[in-house]
mmCIF file of C-alpha atoms and ligand atoms in Angstrom:
data_model
loop_
_atom_site.group_PDB
_atom_site.id
_atom_site.type_symbol
_atom_site.label_atom_id
_atom_site.label_comp_id
_atom_site.label_asym_id
_atom_site.label_seq_id
_atom_site.Cartn_x
_atom_site.Cartn_y
_atom_site.Cartn_z
ATOM 1 C CA MET M 206 156.649 233.310 176.601
ATOM 2 C CA MET M 207 156.551 234.952 179.999
ATOM 3 C CA GLY M 208 159.336 234.641 182.593
ATOM 4 C CA ASN M 209 160.362 231.482 184.348
ATOM 5 C CA HIS M 210 162.139 231.195 187.666
ATOM 6 C CA THR M 211 163.483 228.474 189.867
ATOM 7 C CA ILE M 212 161.588 227.196 192.843
ATOM 8 C CA GLY M 213 163.025 226.899 196.309
ATOM 9 C CA ASN M 214 161.158 225.435 199.186
ATOM 10 C CA ARG M 215 157.765 224.112 197.877
ATOM 11 C CA LYS M 216 155.925 226.192 200.436
ATOM 12 C CA VAL M 217 152.199 226.734 200.090
ATOM 13 C CA ALA M 218 149.775 228.946 202.040
ATOM 14 C CA ILE M 219 146.065 228.140 201.744
ATOM 15 C CA ILE M 220 143.817 231.076 202.677
ATOM 16 C CA GLY M 221 140.467 229.709 203.773
ATOM 17 C CA ALA M 222 140.431 226.345 205.482
ATOM 18 C CA GLY M 223 136.805 225.444 204.811
ATOM 19 C CA TYR M 224 135.755 222.424 202.784
ATOM 20 C CA VAL M 225 137.701 223.463 199.716
ATOM 21 C CA GLY M 226 140.860 224.671 201.462
ATOM 22 C CA SER M 227 141.069 221.664 203.746
ATOM 23 C CA SER M 228 140.461 219.252 200.913
ATOM 24 C CA ILE M 229 143.246 220.869 198.913
ATOM 25 C CA ALA M 230 145.582 220.611 201.914
ATOM 26 C CA TYR M 231 144.683 216.922 202.342
ATOM 27 C CA ALA M 232 145.200 216.133 198.652
ATOM 28 C CA LEU M 233 148.547 218.031 198.456
ATOM 29 C CA ALA M 234 149.772 216.282 201.639
ATOM 30 C CA LEU M 235 148.776 212.813 200.456
ATOM 31 C CA ARG M 236 150.479 213.227 197.142
ATOM 32 C CA ASP M 237 153.591 214.859 198.729
ATOM 33 C CA ILE M 238 153.347 217.742 196.289
ATOM 34 C CA ALA M 239 154.303 220.446 198.821
ATOM 35 C CA ARG M 240 156.936 220.342 201.566
ATOM 36 C CA GLU M 241 155.254 222.947 203.758
ATOM 37 C CA ILE M 242 151.517 223.834 203.920
ATOM 38 C CA ALA M 243 150.179 226.752 206.085
ATOM 39 C CA LEU M 244 146.444 226.797 206.619
ATOM 40 C CA VAL M 245 145.168 230.354 207.229
ATOM 41 C CA ASP M 246 141.594 231.166 208.218
ATOM 42 C CA ILE M 247 139.743 233.659 210.398
ATOM 43 C CA ASP M 248 138.195 230.712 212.247
ATOM 44 C CA GLN M 249 141.247 229.521 214.205
ATOM 45 C CA GLU M 250 139.466 226.822 216.135
ATOM 46 C CA LYS M 251 138.026 225.066 213.088
ATOM 47 C CA THR M 252 141.333 225.426 211.233
ATOM 48 C CA ASP M 253 143.158 223.868 214.177
ATOM 49 C CA GLY M 254 140.756 220.919 213.986
ATOM 50 C CA GLU M 255 141.305 220.510 210.220
ATOM 51 C CA ALA M 256 145.097 220.717 210.543
ATOM 52 C CA LYS M 257 145.149 218.138 213.366
ATOM 53 C CA ASP M 258 142.826 215.778 211.458
ATOM 54 C CA ILE M 259 145.119 215.835 208.369
ATOM 55 C CA ARG M 260 148.375 215.778 210.385
ATOM 56 C CA HIS M 261 147.316 212.687 212.326
ATOM 57 C CA GLY M 262 147.288 210.615 209.158
ATOM 58 C CA LEU M 263 150.575 211.836 207.767
ATOM 59 C CA PRO M 264 152.963 209.554 209.640
ATOM 60 C CA SER M 265 151.681 206.719 207.511
ATOM 61 C CA MET M 266 151.468 208.677 204.266
ATOM 62 C CA GLY M 267 153.127 211.946 203.265
ATOM 63 C CA THR M 268 155.899 214.089 204.638
ATOM 64 C CA ALA M 269 154.577 217.618 204.416
ATOM 65 C CA ASP M 270 154.913 220.002 207.366
ATOM 66 C CA LEU M 271 151.270 221.100 207.719
ATOM 67 C CA TYR M 272 150.304 223.695 210.319
ATOM 68 C CA VAL M 273 147.847 226.465 211.229
ATOM 69 C CA GLY M 274 149.408 229.707 210.080
ATOM 70 C CA SER M 275 148.608 233.385 209.720
ATOM 71 C CA TYR M 276 148.963 235.821 206.868
ATOM 72 C CA SER M 277 152.640 236.315 207.802
ATOM 73 C CA ASP M 278 153.175 232.740 206.483
ATOM 74 C CA CYS M 279 152.633 234.084 202.971
ATOM 75 C CA VAL M 280 156.249 235.251 203.187
ATOM 76 C CA ASP M 281 158.478 233.165 200.906
ATOM 77 C CA CYS M 282 155.638 231.013 199.539
ATOM 78 C CA ASP M 283 155.944 229.494 196.087
ATOM 79 C CA LEU M 284 152.164 229.266 195.895
ATOM 80 C CA ILE M 285 149.338 231.070 197.719
ATOM 81 C CA ILE M 286 145.912 229.542 197.196
ATOM 82 C CA ILE M 287 142.797 231.613 197.912
ATOM 83 C CA THR M 288 139.682 229.617 198.887
ATOM 84 C CA ALA M 289 138.146 232.044 201.427
ATOM 85 C CA GLY M 290 134.598 233.222 200.967
ATOM 86 C CA ARG M 291 131.172 231.728 200.990
ATOM 87 C CA ASN M 292 130.015 228.981 198.636
ATOM 88 C CA ARG M 293 126.839 228.690 196.484
ATOM 89 C CA ARG M 294 123.538 227.844 198.048
ATOM 90 C CA GLN M 295 121.214 225.586 196.110
ATOM 91 C CA GLY M 296 119.719 227.479 193.148
ATOM 92 C CA GLU M 297 122.384 230.241 193.111
ATOM 93 C CA THR M 298 124.756 230.819 190.214
ATOM 94 C CA ARG M 299 128.406 231.509 190.926
ATOM 95 C CA LEU M 300 127.910 235.127 189.895
ATOM 96 C CA ASP M 301 125.328 235.496 192.694
ATOM 97 C CA LEU M 302 128.352 235.317 195.105
ATOM 98 C CA THR M 303 129.943 238.396 193.531
ATOM 99 C CA ASN M 304 128.997 241.086 196.092
ATOM 100 C CA ASP M 305 129.796 239.021 199.174
ATOM 101 C CA ASN M 306 132.997 237.433 197.909
ATOM 102 C CA VAL M 307 134.582 240.485 196.262
ATOM 103 C CA LYS M 308 134.499 242.181 199.655
ATOM 104 C CA ILE M 309 136.004 239.175 201.444
ATOM 105 C CA ILE M 310 138.709 238.642 198.780
ATOM 106 C CA ARG M 311 139.610 242.359 198.834
ATOM 107 C CA SER M 312 140.531 242.012 202.486
ATOM 108 C CA VAL M 313 142.284 238.720 201.853
ATOM 109 C CA ALA M 314 144.305 240.279 198.987
ATOM 110 C CA ASP M 315 145.241 243.258 201.178
ATOM 111 C CA SER M 316 146.536 240.904 203.926
ATOM 112 C CA ILE M 317 148.471 238.815 201.368
ATOM 113 C CA LYS M 318 149.968 241.936 199.825
ATOM 114 C CA THR M 319 151.328 243.132 203.196
ATOM 115 C CA ASN M 320 153.174 239.819 203.546
ATOM 116 C CA TYR M 321 153.948 239.044 199.920
ATOM 117 C CA THR M 322 157.527 238.415 198.899
ATOM 118 C CA ARG M 323 157.239 236.104 195.896
ATOM 119 C CA GLY M 324 155.243 233.215 194.412
ATOM 120 C CA VAL M 325 152.172 232.480 192.361
ATOM 121 C CA ILE M 326 148.670 233.291 193.532
ATOM 122 C CA LEU M 327 145.916 230.859 192.610
ATOM 123 C CA VAL M 328 142.285 231.921 193.050
ATOM 124 C CA ILE M 329 139.658 229.259 193.699
ATOM 125 C CA SER M 330 136.857 231.229 195.383
ATOM 126 C CA ASN M 331 133.835 231.987 193.229
ATOM 127 C CA PRO M 332 132.997 233.706 190.998
ATOM 128 C CA VAL M 333 136.521 232.673 190.116
ATOM 129 C CA ASP M 334 136.880 234.625 186.858
ATOM 130 C CA ILE M 335 135.749 237.928 188.435
ATOM 131 C CA LEU M 336 137.892 237.386 191.569
ATOM 132 C CA THR M 337 140.924 236.416 189.458
ATOM 133 C CA TYR M 338 140.598 239.700 187.557
ATOM 134 C CA LYS M 339 140.243 241.737 190.762
ATOM 135 C CA VAL M 340 143.100 239.997 192.634
ATOM 136 C CA ALA M 341 145.386 240.462 189.592
ATOM 137 C CA GLN M 342 144.440 244.154 189.586
ATOM 138 C CA TRP M 343 144.946 244.593 193.336
ATOM 139 C CA MET M 344 148.225 242.668 193.474
ATOM 140 C CA GLY M 345 149.831 244.314 190.426
ATOM 141 C CA LEU M 346 152.166 241.379 189.761
ATOM 142 C CA PRO M 347 153.612 240.413 186.347
ATOM 143 C CA ASP M 348 151.184 238.766 183.836
ATOM 144 C CA GLY M 349 150.309 235.193 184.764
ATOM 145 C CA MET M 350 151.477 235.324 188.442
ATOM 146 C CA VAL M 351 147.830 235.555 189.522
ATOM 147 C CA PHE M 352 145.431 233.118 187.945
ATOM 148 C CA GLY M 353 142.307 231.193 188.771
ATOM 149 C CA SER M 354 141.389 227.501 188.614
ATOM 150 C CA GLY M 355 138.740 228.563 186.063
ATOM 151 C CA CYS M 356 137.555 225.742 183.820
ATOM 152 C CA ILE M 357 140.069 223.105 184.956
ATOM 153 C CA LEU M 358 137.303 221.406 186.934
ATOM 154 C CA ASP M 359 134.756 221.768 184.117
ATOM 155 C CA SER M 360 137.345 220.283 181.713
ATOM 156 C CA SER M 361 137.864 217.398 184.108
ATOM 157 C CA ARG M 362 134.127 216.799 184.321
ATOM 158 C CA PHE M 363 133.887 217.036 180.506
ATOM 159 C CA VAL M 364 136.653 214.452 180.019
ATOM 160 C CA ARG M 365 135.041 212.203 182.659
ATOM 161 C CA SER M 366 131.669 212.306 180.815
ATOM 162 C CA ILE M 367 133.263 211.590 177.423
ATOM 163 C CA ALA M 368 135.284 208.700 178.852
ATOM 164 C CA ASP M 369 132.124 207.250 180.319
ATOM 165 C CA TYR M 370 130.339 207.531 176.963
ATOM 166 C CA VAL M 371 133.106 205.926 174.895
ATOM 167 C CA GLY M 372 133.867 203.366 177.601
ATOM 168 C CA LEU M 373 137.585 204.165 177.936
ATOM 169 C CA SER M 374 139.788 205.443 180.709
ATOM 170 C CA THR M 375 140.069 209.223 181.085
ATOM 171 C CA GLY M 376 143.799 209.085 180.311
ATOM 172 C CA VAL M 377 143.157 208.692 176.559
ATOM 173 C CA ILE M 378 140.602 211.512 176.294
ATOM 174 C CA HIS M 379 141.878 215.068 175.677
ATOM 175 C CA GLY M 380 139.503 217.975 175.734
ATOM 176 C CA TYR M 381 138.937 221.398 177.227
ATOM 177 C CA VAL M 382 136.159 223.610 178.409
ATOM 178 C CA ILE M 383 136.900 227.331 177.967
ATOM 179 C CA GLY M 384 135.297 230.634 178.931
ATOM 180 C CA GLU M 385 133.498 231.174 182.249
ATOM 181 C CA HIS M 386 133.660 228.749 185.153
ATOM 182 C CA GLY M 387 129.883 228.947 185.242
ATOM 183 C CA ASP M 388 126.981 229.101 182.847
ATOM 184 C CA GLY M 389 129.122 230.804 180.173
ATOM 185 C CA GLN M 390 131.361 227.763 179.744
ATOM 186 C CA VAL M 391 132.142 226.482 176.230
ATOM 187 C CA PRO M 392 133.115 222.876 175.557
ATOM 188 C CA VAL M 393 135.611 222.823 172.680
ATOM 189 C CA TRP M 394 134.234 219.791 170.824
ATOM 190 C CA SER M 395 136.278 220.608 167.728
ATOM 191 C CA ARG M 396 139.460 219.762 169.665
ATOM 192 C CA VAL M 397 138.414 216.582 171.533
ATOM 193 C CA THR M 398 140.546 213.552 170.817
ATOM 194 C CA VAL M 399 140.287 209.908 171.840
ATOM 195 C CA GLY M 400 143.683 208.265 171.818
ATOM 196 C CA GLY M 401 144.969 211.202 169.732
ATOM 197 C CA ILE M 402 142.228 210.685 167.095
ATOM 198 C CA PRO M 403 139.581 213.434 166.633
ATOM 199 C CA ILE M 404 136.439 212.172 168.384
ATOM 200 C CA ASP M 405 134.207 212.372 165.264
ATOM 201 C CA GLU M 406 136.673 210.109 163.409
ATOM 202 C CA TYR M 407 137.080 207.778 166.411
ATOM 203 C CA CYS M 408 133.306 207.246 166.728
ATOM 204 C CA SER M 409 132.743 206.731 162.998
ATOM 205 C CA THR M 410 135.685 204.284 162.770
ATOM 206 C CA THR M 411 134.498 202.299 165.755
ATOM 207 C CA GLY M 412 130.827 202.455 164.892
ATOM 208 C CA LEU M 413 129.854 204.315 168.035
ATOM 209 C CA GLU M 414 126.702 206.439 167.727
ATOM 210 C CA TRP M 415 127.771 210.081 167.564
ATOM 211 C CA ASN M 416 125.642 213.170 166.811
ATOM 212 C CA LYS M 417 124.759 216.646 168.035
ATOM 213 C CA SER M 418 122.199 215.468 170.579
ATOM 214 C CA ILE M 419 124.795 213.191 172.253
ATOM 215 C CA ARG M 420 127.290 216.075 172.317
ATOM 216 C CA ASP M 421 124.632 218.442 173.743
ATOM 217 C CA ALA M 422 123.725 215.911 176.407
ATOM 218 C CA ILE M 423 127.401 215.614 177.509
ATOM 219 C CA SER M 424 127.901 219.396 177.430
ATOM 220 C CA GLY M 425 124.692 219.929 179.448
ATOM 221 C CA LYS M 426 125.663 217.331 181.986
ATOM 222 C CA THR M 427 129.120 218.894 182.339
ATOM 223 C CA LYS M 428 127.608 222.333 182.977
ATOM 224 C CA LYS M 429 125.073 221.077 185.514
ATOM 225 C CA MET M 430 127.407 218.765 187.499
ATOM 226 C CA GLY M 431 128.415 221.378 190.071
ATOM 227 C CA ALA M 432 124.780 222.379 190.807
ATOM 228 C CA GLU M 433 123.751 218.699 191.003
ATOM 229 C CA ILE M 434 126.424 217.970 193.591
ATOM 230 C CA ILE M 435 125.411 221.051 195.596
ATOM 231 C CA ALA M 436 121.791 219.922 195.494
ATOM 232 C CA ALA M 437 122.871 216.485 196.729
ATOM 233 C CA LYS M 438 125.436 217.322 199.422
ATOM 234 C CA GLY M 439 125.496 221.135 199.825
ATOM 235 C CA ARG M 440 128.969 221.796 198.394
ATOM 236 C CA THR M 441 131.709 220.572 196.081
ATOM 237 C CA HIS M 442 135.308 220.199 197.234
ATOM 238 C CA TYR M 443 136.960 216.867 196.297
ATOM 239 C CA GLY M 444 136.942 217.483 192.534
ATOM 240 C CA ILE M 445 138.600 220.915 192.760
ATOM 241 C CA ALA M 446 141.122 219.637 195.301
ATOM 242 C CA THR M 447 142.284 216.941 192.893
ATOM 243 C CA CYS M 448 142.530 219.471 190.032
ATOM 244 C CA VAL M 449 144.585 221.830 192.206
ATOM 245 C CA CYS M 450 147.132 219.014 192.675
ATOM 246 C CA GLN M 451 147.913 219.140 188.964
ATOM 247 C CA ILE M 452 148.371 222.927 189.074
ATOM 248 C CA ALA M 453 150.445 222.851 192.300
ATOM 249 C CA ASP M 454 152.629 220.047 190.983
ATOM 250 C CA ALA M 455 153.377 222.096 187.838
ATOM 251 C CA ILE M 456 154.347 225.107 189.930
ATOM 252 C CA LEU M 457 156.183 223.514 192.826
ATOM 253 C CA ASN M 458 157.856 220.561 191.161
ATOM 254 C CA MET M 459 158.845 221.936 187.759
ATOM 255 C CA ARG M 460 156.330 219.865 185.855
ATOM 256 C CA PRO M 461 154.881 222.373 183.370
ATOM 257 C CA THR M 462 151.488 221.363 182.112
ATOM 258 C CA ILE M 463 148.653 222.604 179.913
ATOM 259 C CA VAL M 464 145.304 223.243 181.567
ATOM 260 C CA SER M 465 142.270 225.429 180.944
ATOM 261 C CA VAL M 466 142.630 228.032 183.666
ATOM 262 C CA SER M 467 141.560 231.641 184.087
ATOM 263 C CA SER M 468 143.927 234.578 183.675
ATOM 264 C CA VAL M 469 143.625 238.150 182.493
ATOM 265 C CA LEU M 470 143.597 238.089 178.701
ATOM 266 C CA MET M 471 146.167 240.303 177.013
ATOM 267 C CA GLY M 472 144.765 240.476 173.477
ATOM 268 C CA GLU M 473 144.414 236.716 172.886
ATOM 269 C CA HIS M 474 141.498 236.177 170.472
ATOM 270 C CA GLY M 475 141.191 239.960 170.360
ATOM 271 C CA CYS M 476 140.155 240.110 174.065
ATOM 272 C CA ARG M 477 141.569 241.964 177.027
ATOM 273 C CA GLY M 478 140.362 243.450 180.309
ATOM 274 C CA VAL M 479 138.684 240.223 181.579
ATOM 275 C CA ALA M 480 139.912 236.992 183.089
ATOM 276 C CA LEU M 481 138.604 233.803 181.449
ATOM 277 C CA SER M 482 139.827 230.279 180.821
ATOM 278 C CA VAL M 483 141.781 229.218 177.747
ATOM 279 C CA PRO M 484 144.226 226.349 177.460
ATOM 280 C CA SER M 485 147.356 227.694 179.148
ATOM 281 C CA VAL M 486 150.897 226.520 179.865
ATOM 282 C CA VAL M 487 151.260 226.529 183.672
ATOM 283 C CA GLY M 488 154.669 226.278 185.304
ATOM 284 C CA SER M 489 156.716 227.676 188.136
ATOM 285 C CA SER M 490 155.807 231.307 187.349
ATOM 286 C CA GLY M 491 152.097 230.611 186.930
ATOM 287 C CA VAL M 492 150.391 231.002 183.571
ATOM 288 C CA GLN M 493 153.401 231.216 181.281
ATOM 289 C CA MET M 494 151.504 231.248 178.003
ATOM 290 C CA ARG M 495 147.906 231.356 176.864
ATOM 291 C CA ILE M 496 147.630 229.157 173.771
ATOM 292 C CA ARG M 497 145.972 230.804 170.778
ATOM 293 C CA GLU M 498 144.318 227.739 169.204
ATOM 294 C CA LYS M 499 141.619 228.070 166.623
ATOM 295 C CA TRP M 500 137.980 227.209 167.417
ATOM 296 C CA THR M 501 134.845 226.872 165.310
ATOM 297 C CA PRO M 502 132.667 229.992 164.713
ATOM 298 C CA GLU M 503 130.122 228.612 167.267
ATOM 299 C CA GLU M 504 132.821 228.060 169.875
ATOM 300 C CA TYR M 505 134.139 231.593 169.314
ATOM 301 C CA ARG M 506 130.584 232.965 169.696
ATOM 302 C CA GLY M 507 130.235 231.187 173.076
ATOM 303 C CA PHE M 508 133.629 232.515 174.218
ATOM 304 C CA PHE M 509 132.842 236.095 173.143
ATOM 305 C CA ASP M 510 129.494 235.902 174.975
ATOM 306 C CA ALA M 511 131.386 234.916 178.120
ATOM 307 C CA VAL M 512 133.801 237.848 177.599
ATOM 308 C CA GLU M 513 130.828 240.215 177.364
ATOM 309 C CA LYS M 514 129.193 238.737 180.466
ATOM 310 C CA MET M 515 132.418 239.124 182.501
ATOM 311 C CA ARG M 516 132.926 242.653 181.236
ATOM 312 C CA ASN M 517 129.405 243.660 182.319
ATOM 313 C CA THR M 518 129.972 242.258 185.768
ATOM 314 C CA LEU M 519 133.295 244.113 186.119
ATOM 315 C CA VAL M 520 131.657 247.340 184.934
ATOM 316 C CA TYR M 521 128.945 246.850 187.551
ATOM 317 C CA LEU M 522 131.648 246.389 190.249
ATOM 318 C CA ASP M 523 133.481 249.535 189.072
ATOM 319 C CA GLY M 524 130.310 251.585 189.093
ATOM 320 C CA ASP M 525 128.081 252.416 192.078
ATOM 321 C CA ASN M 526 129.110 249.198 193.724
ATOM 322 C CA GLN M 527 132.807 250.047 193.680
ATOM 323 C CA ILE M 528 134.890 247.871 195.962
HETATM 324 P P1 NAD C 42 133.518 227.154 203.346
HETATM 325 O O1 NAD C 42 132.450 228.043 203.901
HETATM 326 O O2 NAD C 42 133.580 225.753 203.809
HETATM 327 O O3 NAD C 42 134.954 227.818 203.646
HETATM 328 C C1 NAD C 42 135.268 229.160 203.454
HETATM 329 C C2 NAD C 42 136.277 229.531 204.523
HETATM 330 O O4 NAD C 42 136.731 230.897 204.294
HETATM 331 C C3 NAD C 42 135.699 229.524 205.960
HETATM 332 O O5 NAD C 42 136.412 228.613 206.747
HETATM 333 C C4 NAD C 42 135.834 230.964 206.443
HETATM 334 O O6 NAD C 42 136.139 231.046 207.835
HETATM 335 C C5 NAD C 42 137.023 231.432 205.568
HETATM 336 N N1 NAD C 42 137.156 232.867 205.454
HETATM 337 C C6 NAD C 42 136.226 233.847 205.302
HETATM 338 N N2 NAD C 42 136.765 235.037 205.272
HETATM 339 C C7 NAD C 42 138.129 234.888 205.450
HETATM 340 C C8 NAD C 42 139.221 235.759 205.514
HETATM 341 N N3 NAD C 42 139.078 237.094 205.366
HETATM 342 N N4 NAD C 42 140.462 235.230 205.661
HETATM 343 C C9 NAD C 42 140.633 233.872 205.771
HETATM 344 N N5 NAD C 42 139.628 232.983 205.722
HETATM 345 C C10 NAD C 42 138.371 233.488 205.551
HETATM 346 O O7 NAD C 42 133.395 227.227 201.773
HETATM 347 P P2 NAD C 42 134.035 226.171 200.748
HETATM 348 O O8 NAD C 42 133.018 225.107 200.442
HETATM 349 O O9 NAD C 42 135.376 225.814 201.187
HETATM 350 O O10 NAD C 42 134.140 227.096 199.393
HETATM 351 C C11 NAD C 42 135.086 228.152 199.364
HETATM 352 C C12 NAD C 42 134.977 228.844 198.016
HETATM 353 O O11 NAD C 42 135.466 227.981 196.977
HETATM 354 C C13 NAD C 42 133.572 229.291 197.623
HETATM 355 O O12 NAD C 42 133.579 230.603 197.064
HETATM 356 C C14 NAD C 42 133.159 228.263 196.589
HETATM 357 O O13 NAD C 42 132.191 228.756 195.673
HETATM 358 C C15 NAD C 42 134.528 228.063 195.905
HETATM 359 N N6 NAD C 42 134.634 226.828 195.101
HETATM 360 C C16 NAD C 42 135.277 226.965 193.934
HETATM 361 C C17 NAD C 42 135.442 225.890 193.090
HETATM 362 C C18 NAD C 42 136.127 226.071 191.755
HETATM 363 O O14 NAD C 42 136.160 225.179 190.914
HETATM 364 N N7 NAD C 42 136.783 227.214 191.522
HETATM 365 C C19 NAD C 42 134.936 224.633 193.456
HETATM 366 C C20 NAD C 42 134.280 224.492 194.700
HETATM 367 C C21 NAD C 42 134.117 225.616 195.492
#
């Protein structure tokens, strides 16, 4: 178990006030998860508009002090959320963003580092697993203090799809997607439960049709959901903003949780030197533990393929394209 420390002022800085950053600010403010939210972006005018738009609704709901800040507002934050960088265009994979966003996030990390005093750093920008690894390397903080949203959104989409299939509310479905937040994601079917009952047993007991092609259809739908939303509206931002609330609440309000998020592996499942998602205990000091649960051989194969894919991308970045 890694270190734990007490939280003071529930202060959050959001770096990048585009669709994702502003939606996160809005969701955190509505749910009163943070006391202070600084929005930091190179586009001051747009950020000012976003901050005003959110602030104008707060008298009727929420008490957060939300304002346009600068990198100096990273001082004394409990949580710094990185959403800067460009998003996917239709037809692009998240890894296609690597060259552009590694450069942007390098300058973001340098500016944070100059003003950093304490707190957890949460990476949202894509490709989130690559950027999480790089930010962790650049910041040099203790294990787990830098982590990425990783597969929390994929897990949420997975649970949503299963709930729709079994016709129950999402609250009774437990399941995770692990590996890459991208095409190398692995749904852990062997661990899915419905009301605490393994899903295979639940379906056979209740007479619900259940077989590999139904599972494959749900897994495929989960993987394609992000691309489908981008094809339909050009971006995704509400889903991730909601997921970030769960993470921020765990960090700011002492409500430790277990979510599938991305952090640098330190020998779990025999892997190190990459950041990928596994179910992790998240609390005030970030990822406090990566849970070493057992998977099926097929699930392990998928996870190891993702490890290999991430390693190759990191090797590429460390080579001629060094940033
Ligand atoms: P966006 O273009 O709306 O916003 C990006 C913002 O970053 C812009 O406002 C831009 O001015 C700002 N920016 C650029 N360089 C900066 C710097 N050096 N310092 C401060 N701000 C800077 O994009 P978006 O739709 O908000 O997406 C942001 C990122 O989030 C993308 O990389 C996208 O792929 C990613 N994303 C991740 C998830 C996830 O689940 N992890 C989900 C959705 C989107």
